[in-house]
Coordinates of C-alpha atoms and ligand atoms in Angstrom, one line a residue:
M786 CA -161.3 57.2 -57.7
D787 CA -161.5 56.2 -61.3
A788 CA -164.8 56.0 -63.1
L789 CA -163.8 53.7 -65.8
S790 CA -160.6 52.0 -66.9
T791 CA -159.2 49.5 -69.3
N792 CA -156.9 46.7 -68.7
S793 CA -154.6 45.6 -71.5
L794 CA -157.5 46.2 -73.9
T795 CA -157.2 45.0 -77.4
L796 CA -160.0 45.9 -79.9
G797 CA -160.6 45.2 -83.5
Y798 CA -162.7 43.7 -86.2
G799 CA -162.0 40.2 -87.5
E800 CA -158.3 39.4 -87.3
E801 CA -157.2 43.1 -87.3
S802 CA -156.4 45.0 -84.1
I803 CA -157.3 48.7 -84.0
I804 CA -156.4 49.3 -80.4
K805 CA -153.7 47.2 -78.8
E806 CA -153.0 46.4 -75.1
L807 CA -154.4 49.8 -73.9
D808 CA -154.3 50.7 -70.2
L809 CA -156.5 53.7 -69.8
T810 CA -157.9 55.4 -66.8
I811 CA -160.8 57.8 -67.1
P812 CA -160.7 60.3 -64.2
K813 CA -163.9 60.4 -62.3
E814 CA -166.0 63.6 -62.3
K815 CA -163.8 65.2 -65.0
I816 CA -164.1 65.9 -68.7
T817 CA -161.9 63.7 -70.8
V818 CA -161.5 64.2 -74.6
F819 CA -160.1 61.7 -77.1
I820 CA -158.3 63.2 -80.0
G821 CA -156.7 61.5 -83.0
S822 CA -156.9 61.2 -86.8
N823 CA -159.7 59.7 -88.8
G824 CA -159.7 55.9 -88.4
C825 CA -157.3 55.8 -85.4
G826 CA -159.9 54.0 -83.3
K827 CA -161.6 56.6 -81.1
S828 CA -165.1 55.4 -81.8
T829 CA -164.0 51.8 -81.5
L830 CA -162.6 52.6 -78.1
L831 CA -165.7 54.6 -76.9
R832 CA -168.0 51.8 -78.1
S833 CA -166.1 49.3 -76.2
L834 CA -166.2 51.4 -73.0
A835 CA -170.0 51.1 -73.3
R836 CA -169.8 47.3 -74.1
L837 CA -171.1 47.9 -77.6
L838 CA -168.0 46.1 -78.8
K839 CA -166.5 43.0 -77.3
P840 CA -162.7 43.2 -76.7
Q841 CA -160.4 40.8 -78.5
Q842 CA -158.5 40.8 -75.3
G843 CA -158.4 42.5 -72.0
S844 CA -161.2 44.2 -70.1
V845 CA -163.1 47.4 -69.3
I846 CA -163.6 48.0 -65.6
L847 CA -166.6 50.1 -64.3
D848 CA -166.6 50.7 -60.5
G849 CA -164.3 47.8 -60.0
N850 CA -166.2 45.2 -62.1
D851 CA -165.5 43.9 -65.5
I852 CA -168.4 45.1 -67.7
A853 CA -168.4 41.8 -69.6
H854 CA -170.0 40.3 -66.5
T855 CA -172.3 43.3 -65.6
P856 CA -176.0 43.2 -66.4
T857 CA -176.9 45.4 -69.3
K858 CA -179.4 47.5 -67.4
E859 CA -176.9 48.1 -64.6
I860 CA -174.4 49.4 -67.2
A861 CA -177.1 51.6 -68.7
R862 CA -178.0 53.1 -65.3
N863 CA -174.3 54.2 -64.9
L864 CA -173.3 55.0 -68.4
A865 CA -174.9 56.5 -71.5
I866 CA -173.4 56.6 -74.9
L867 CA -174.1 58.9 -77.9
P868 CA -172.6 56.9 -80.8
Q869 CA -171.2 58.5 -83.9
S870 CA -173.9 59.0 -86.6
P871 CA -176.7 57.1 -84.9
V872 CA -179.8 56.1 -86.9
A873 CA -183.3 56.2 -85.5
P874 CA -186.0 53.7 -86.6
E875 CA -188.1 55.1 -89.4
G876 CA -191.1 57.2 -88.2
L877 CA -189.9 57.6 -84.6
T878 CA -190.7 61.0 -83.1
V879 CA -188.3 63.0 -81.0
L880 CA -190.3 62.4 -77.9
Q881 CA -190.4 58.6 -78.5
L882 CA -186.6 58.7 -79.1
V883 CA -185.9 60.6 -75.9
K884 CA -188.2 58.3 -74.0
Q885 CA -186.0 55.4 -75.0
G886 CA -183.3 56.9 -72.8
R887 CA -185.4 55.7 -69.8
Y888 CA -185.4 52.1 -70.7
P889 CA -182.8 51.1 -68.0
Y890 CA -185.4 52.2 -65.4
Q891 CA -188.3 50.2 -66.8
S892 CA -189.4 46.7 -65.8
W893 CA -192.6 44.8 -65.5
L894 CA -192.6 46.0 -61.8
Q895 CA -191.6 49.6 -62.5
Q896 CA -193.9 51.3 -65.1
W897 CA -193.4 54.8 -66.6
S898 CA -193.1 57.2 -63.6
E899 CA -193.3 60.9 -62.9
Q900 CA -189.5 60.8 -62.6
D901 CA -189.2 59.3 -66.2
E902 CA -191.5 62.1 -67.5
K903 CA -189.5 64.7 -65.7
A904 CA -186.1 63.4 -67.0
V905 CA -187.5 63.4 -70.6
Y906 CA -188.8 66.9 -70.5
E907 CA -185.7 68.2 -68.8
A908 CA -183.5 66.6 -71.5
L909 CA -185.7 68.1 -74.2
E910 CA -185.6 71.5 -72.6
L911 CA -181.8 71.5 -72.0
T912 CA -181.2 70.7 -75.7
N913 CA -183.7 73.2 -77.0
M914 CA -185.7 70.4 -78.5
L915 CA -189.1 70.8 -76.8
E916 CA -190.6 72.5 -79.8
F917 CA -189.6 69.5 -82.0
A918 CA -191.0 66.8 -79.6
D919 CA -193.7 65.6 -81.9
R920 CA -191.6 65.8 -85.1
K921 CA -190.3 62.7 -86.7
V922 CA -186.6 62.3 -86.2
D923 CA -186.0 61.6 -89.9
S924 CA -187.7 64.9 -90.9
L925 CA -185.2 67.0 -88.8
S926 CA -182.0 68.8 -90.0
G927 CA -178.7 67.2 -89.2
G928 CA -178.1 69.5 -86.2
Q929 CA -181.6 69.1 -84.8
R930 CA -181.3 65.4 -85.1
Q931 CA -178.0 65.4 -83.2
R932 CA -179.6 67.4 -80.4
A933 CA -182.5 64.9 -80.2
W934 CA -179.9 62.1 -79.7
I935 CA -178.1 64.1 -77.1
A936 CA -181.4 64.6 -75.4
M937 CA -181.9 60.9 -75.3
T938 CA -178.5 60.4 -73.8
L939 CA -179.2 63.0 -71.1
A940 CA -182.6 61.5 -70.3
Q941 CA -180.8 58.3 -69.3
D942 CA -179.6 60.4 -66.3
T943 CA -176.2 58.6 -65.8
D944 CA -173.1 59.5 -63.9
I945 CA -171.0 58.8 -66.9
L946 CA -171.7 60.2 -70.4
L947 CA -169.8 59.0 -73.4
L948 CA -170.3 61.2 -76.5
D949 CA -168.8 60.5 -79.9
E950 CA -168.4 63.9 -81.7
P951 CA -171.4 65.4 -80.0
T952 CA -170.9 68.7 -82.0
T953 CA -171.1 67.1 -85.4
Y954 CA -173.6 68.9 -87.7
L955 CA -174.1 71.7 -85.2
D956 CA -173.7 75.4 -86.0
L957 CA -171.2 77.2 -83.9
T958 CA -173.8 78.5 -81.5
H959 CA -175.2 75.1 -80.8
Q960 CA -171.7 73.6 -80.6
I961 CA -170.9 76.0 -77.7
D962 CA -174.4 75.5 -76.2
I963 CA -173.9 71.7 -76.1
L964 CA -170.4 71.9 -74.8
D965 CA -171.4 74.5 -72.2
L966 CA -174.3 72.2 -71.2
L967 CA -171.9 69.3 -70.7
Y968 CA -169.6 71.5 -68.8
D969 CA -172.4 72.6 -66.5
L970 CA -173.5 68.9 -65.9
N971 CA -169.9 68.2 -65.0
Q972 CA -169.5 71.2 -62.7
S973 CA -172.9 71.1 -60.9
E974 CA -173.7 67.4 -60.9
Q975 CA -170.1 66.0 -61.0
R976 CA -170.9 63.9 -64.1
T977 CA -168.0 62.2 -65.7
I978 CA -167.8 63.1 -69.4
V979 CA -165.8 61.4 -72.1
M980 CA -166.1 62.7 -75.6
V981 CA -164.4 62.5 -79.0
L982 CA -163.8 66.0 -80.5
H983 CA -161.9 66.9 -83.6
D984 CA -161.7 70.6 -82.8
L985 CA -158.5 70.8 -80.8
N986 CA -159.3 74.4 -79.7
L987 CA -162.7 73.5 -78.2
A988 CA -161.1 70.3 -76.7
S989 CA -158.5 72.5 -75.1
R990 CA -161.2 74.8 -73.6
Y991 CA -163.4 72.1 -72.1
A992 CA -161.2 69.1 -71.3
D993 CA -159.5 68.5 -68.0
H994 CA -157.8 65.6 -69.6
I995 CA -156.9 64.9 -73.2
V996 CA -156.0 61.5 -74.5
A997 CA -154.2 61.6 -77.9
I998 CA -154.6 58.2 -79.7
H999 CA -152.1 57.2 -82.3
N1000 CA -150.6 53.9 -83.5
K1001 CA -153.2 51.7 -81.7
N1002 CA -152.4 53.2 -78.3
I1003 CA -152.1 56.4 -76.2
Y1004 CA -149.5 58.7 -77.8
K1005 CA -149.7 61.2 -74.9
Q1006 CA -152.3 62.2 -72.3
G1007 CA -152.6 65.0 -69.8
D1008 CA -154.1 68.4 -69.4
P1009 CA -154.4 70.4 -72.6
D1010 CA -152.1 73.2 -71.5
T1011 CA -149.3 70.8 -71.2
I1012 CA -149.8 68.3 -74.0
I1013 CA -151.1 70.4 -76.9
T1014 CA -147.9 71.3 -78.8
P1015 CA -147.0 71.6 -82.5
E1016 CA -145.0 68.4 -82.0
L1017 CA -148.0 66.5 -80.8
V1018 CA -150.3 67.9 -83.5
H1019 CA -147.8 66.9 -86.1
S1020 CA -147.1 63.5 -84.7
V1021 CA -150.8 62.6 -84.1
L1022 CA -152.6 64.4 -87.0
G1023 CA -149.7 64.9 -89.4
L1024 CA -150.5 68.7 -89.4
H1025 CA -148.1 71.6 -89.2
C1026 CA -149.4 74.3 -86.9
Q1027 CA -148.5 77.0 -84.5
V1028 CA -149.9 76.8 -81.0
T1029 CA -150.7 80.1 -79.4
A1030 CA -152.9 81.2 -76.5
D1031 CA -156.6 81.4 -77.0
P1032 CA -157.3 85.2 -76.7
I1033 CA -160.4 84.5 -74.5
C1034 CA -159.5 81.5 -72.4
G1035 CA -155.7 81.4 -72.6
T1036 CA -155.9 77.7 -73.5
P1037 CA -153.9 76.3 -76.4
L1038 CA -155.1 77.5 -79.8
C1039 CA -153.8 75.6 -82.8
V1040 CA -153.4 77.7 -85.9
P1041 CA -152.7 75.4 -88.9
F1042 CA -150.5 76.2 -91.8
S1043 CA -152.5 75.9 -95.0
K1044 CA -153.2 77.3 -98.4
G1045 CA -155.7 80.1 -98.9
R1046 CA -156.1 83.7 -99.7
H1047 CA -153.2 84.7 -97.5
L1048 CA -150.7 82.2 -98.9
N1049 CA -147.8 84.7 -99.0
A1050 CA -148.3 85.7 -95.3
M1051 CA -148.3 82.0 -94.6
K1052 CA -145.1 81.3 -96.5
N1053 CA -143.4 84.1 -94.4
A1054 CA -144.7 82.6 -91.2
V1055 CA -143.4 79.1 -92.2
T1056 CA -140.0 80.6 -93.1
S1057 CA -139.7 82.5 -89.8
V1058 CA -140.7 79.3 -87.9
S1059 CA -138.2 77.1 -89.7
Q1060 CA -135.3 79.6 -89.3
Ligands
ATP1180 N1 -167.6 47.6 -88.1 C1 -166.4 47.6 -88.6 N2 -165.9 46.6 -89.3 C2 -164.6 46.6 -89.8 N3 -163.8 47.7 -89.6 C3 -164.2 48.7 -88.9 C4 -165.6 48.7 -88.4 N4 -165.8 49.9 -87.7 C5 -164.6 50.6 -87.8 N5 -163.7 49.9 -88.6 C6 -162.3 50.3 -88.9 O1 -161.6 50.5 -87.7 C7 -160.7 51.6 -87.7 C8 -161.1 52.5 -86.6 O2 -162.4 53.1 -86.8 P1 -163.0 54.1 -85.8 O3 -164.4 54.3 -86.3 O4 -162.9 53.6 -84.4 O5 -162.1 55.4 -86.1 P2 -162.3 56.9 -85.5 O6 -161.0 57.2 -84.8 O7 -163.5 57.0 -84.7 O8 -162.4 57.7 -86.8 P3 -163.2 59.0 -87.2 O9 -162.4 60.2 -86.7 O10 -163.2 59.0 -88.7 O11 -164.6 58.9 -86.6 C9 -160.9 52.2 -89.1 O12 -159.9 51.8 -89.9 C10 -162.3 51.6 -89.6 O13 -162.3 51.5 -91.0
MG1181 MG1 -165.2 58.0 -85.0

């Protein structure tokens, strides 16, 4: 069954279309990663999946219903989004931010519950943010702030998680921690994860399904082992690279041609590839 899909979805700002007539199916209980160059429309697409952006045309379908006609709290109980570069209101503490994740469960009938409390502390714990709970979000480092936002997204406790570049600002250890955490949530709780990643090598390790976006639509999609090729990387990102096997996981590993200290070795590699 599909978790989320789009039907001839056209997105844009003003007159201009960024994504055009897109038919996309997000596989349920899998990890899907969007890749593509800066400005190709990944964030635009992710935001529209969470109804933060109204389509110019077409629709987004969640569990069989057009989200345009679904109550906001119902969407928020099914789907949480971590936007790219979110900004917290000035003076908000980490704890207050993460508590915001519980808003879909609040109403004048349903006050703050033990379950809300538990979800907030679990999210803080999973993201290693408990020690920062009382700190103001705007006083944190970029990476700590990103983890606070991820905690808020997790506290929402939804079956679907949409994350726009969740590893931005994180040191390599925390990048792996967060991606491992998302993998665990997928494996143990069958959460459907959709994220934007720029690192093709990490995308290849974690994704069940990669969607490469180019020229306002899907250039190619499928499992990383099949679709990550030098041809795809060149067509979608305009980058020349070799694709080899990740020495640890065996997944595709893109090694770009570049300048640098070993320029001569690189020239020899380029010559041998082009011969
Ligand atoms: N609010 C906006 N108003 C007008 N144009 C916008 C707006 N937001 C994004 N755009 C434009 O839409 C296009 C797609 O932007 P989007 O943020 O979706 O790209 P992206 O693929 O997420 O890029 P990146 O990898 O840099 O995050 C870009 O050309 C961008 O300038
Ligand atoms: Mg973006």
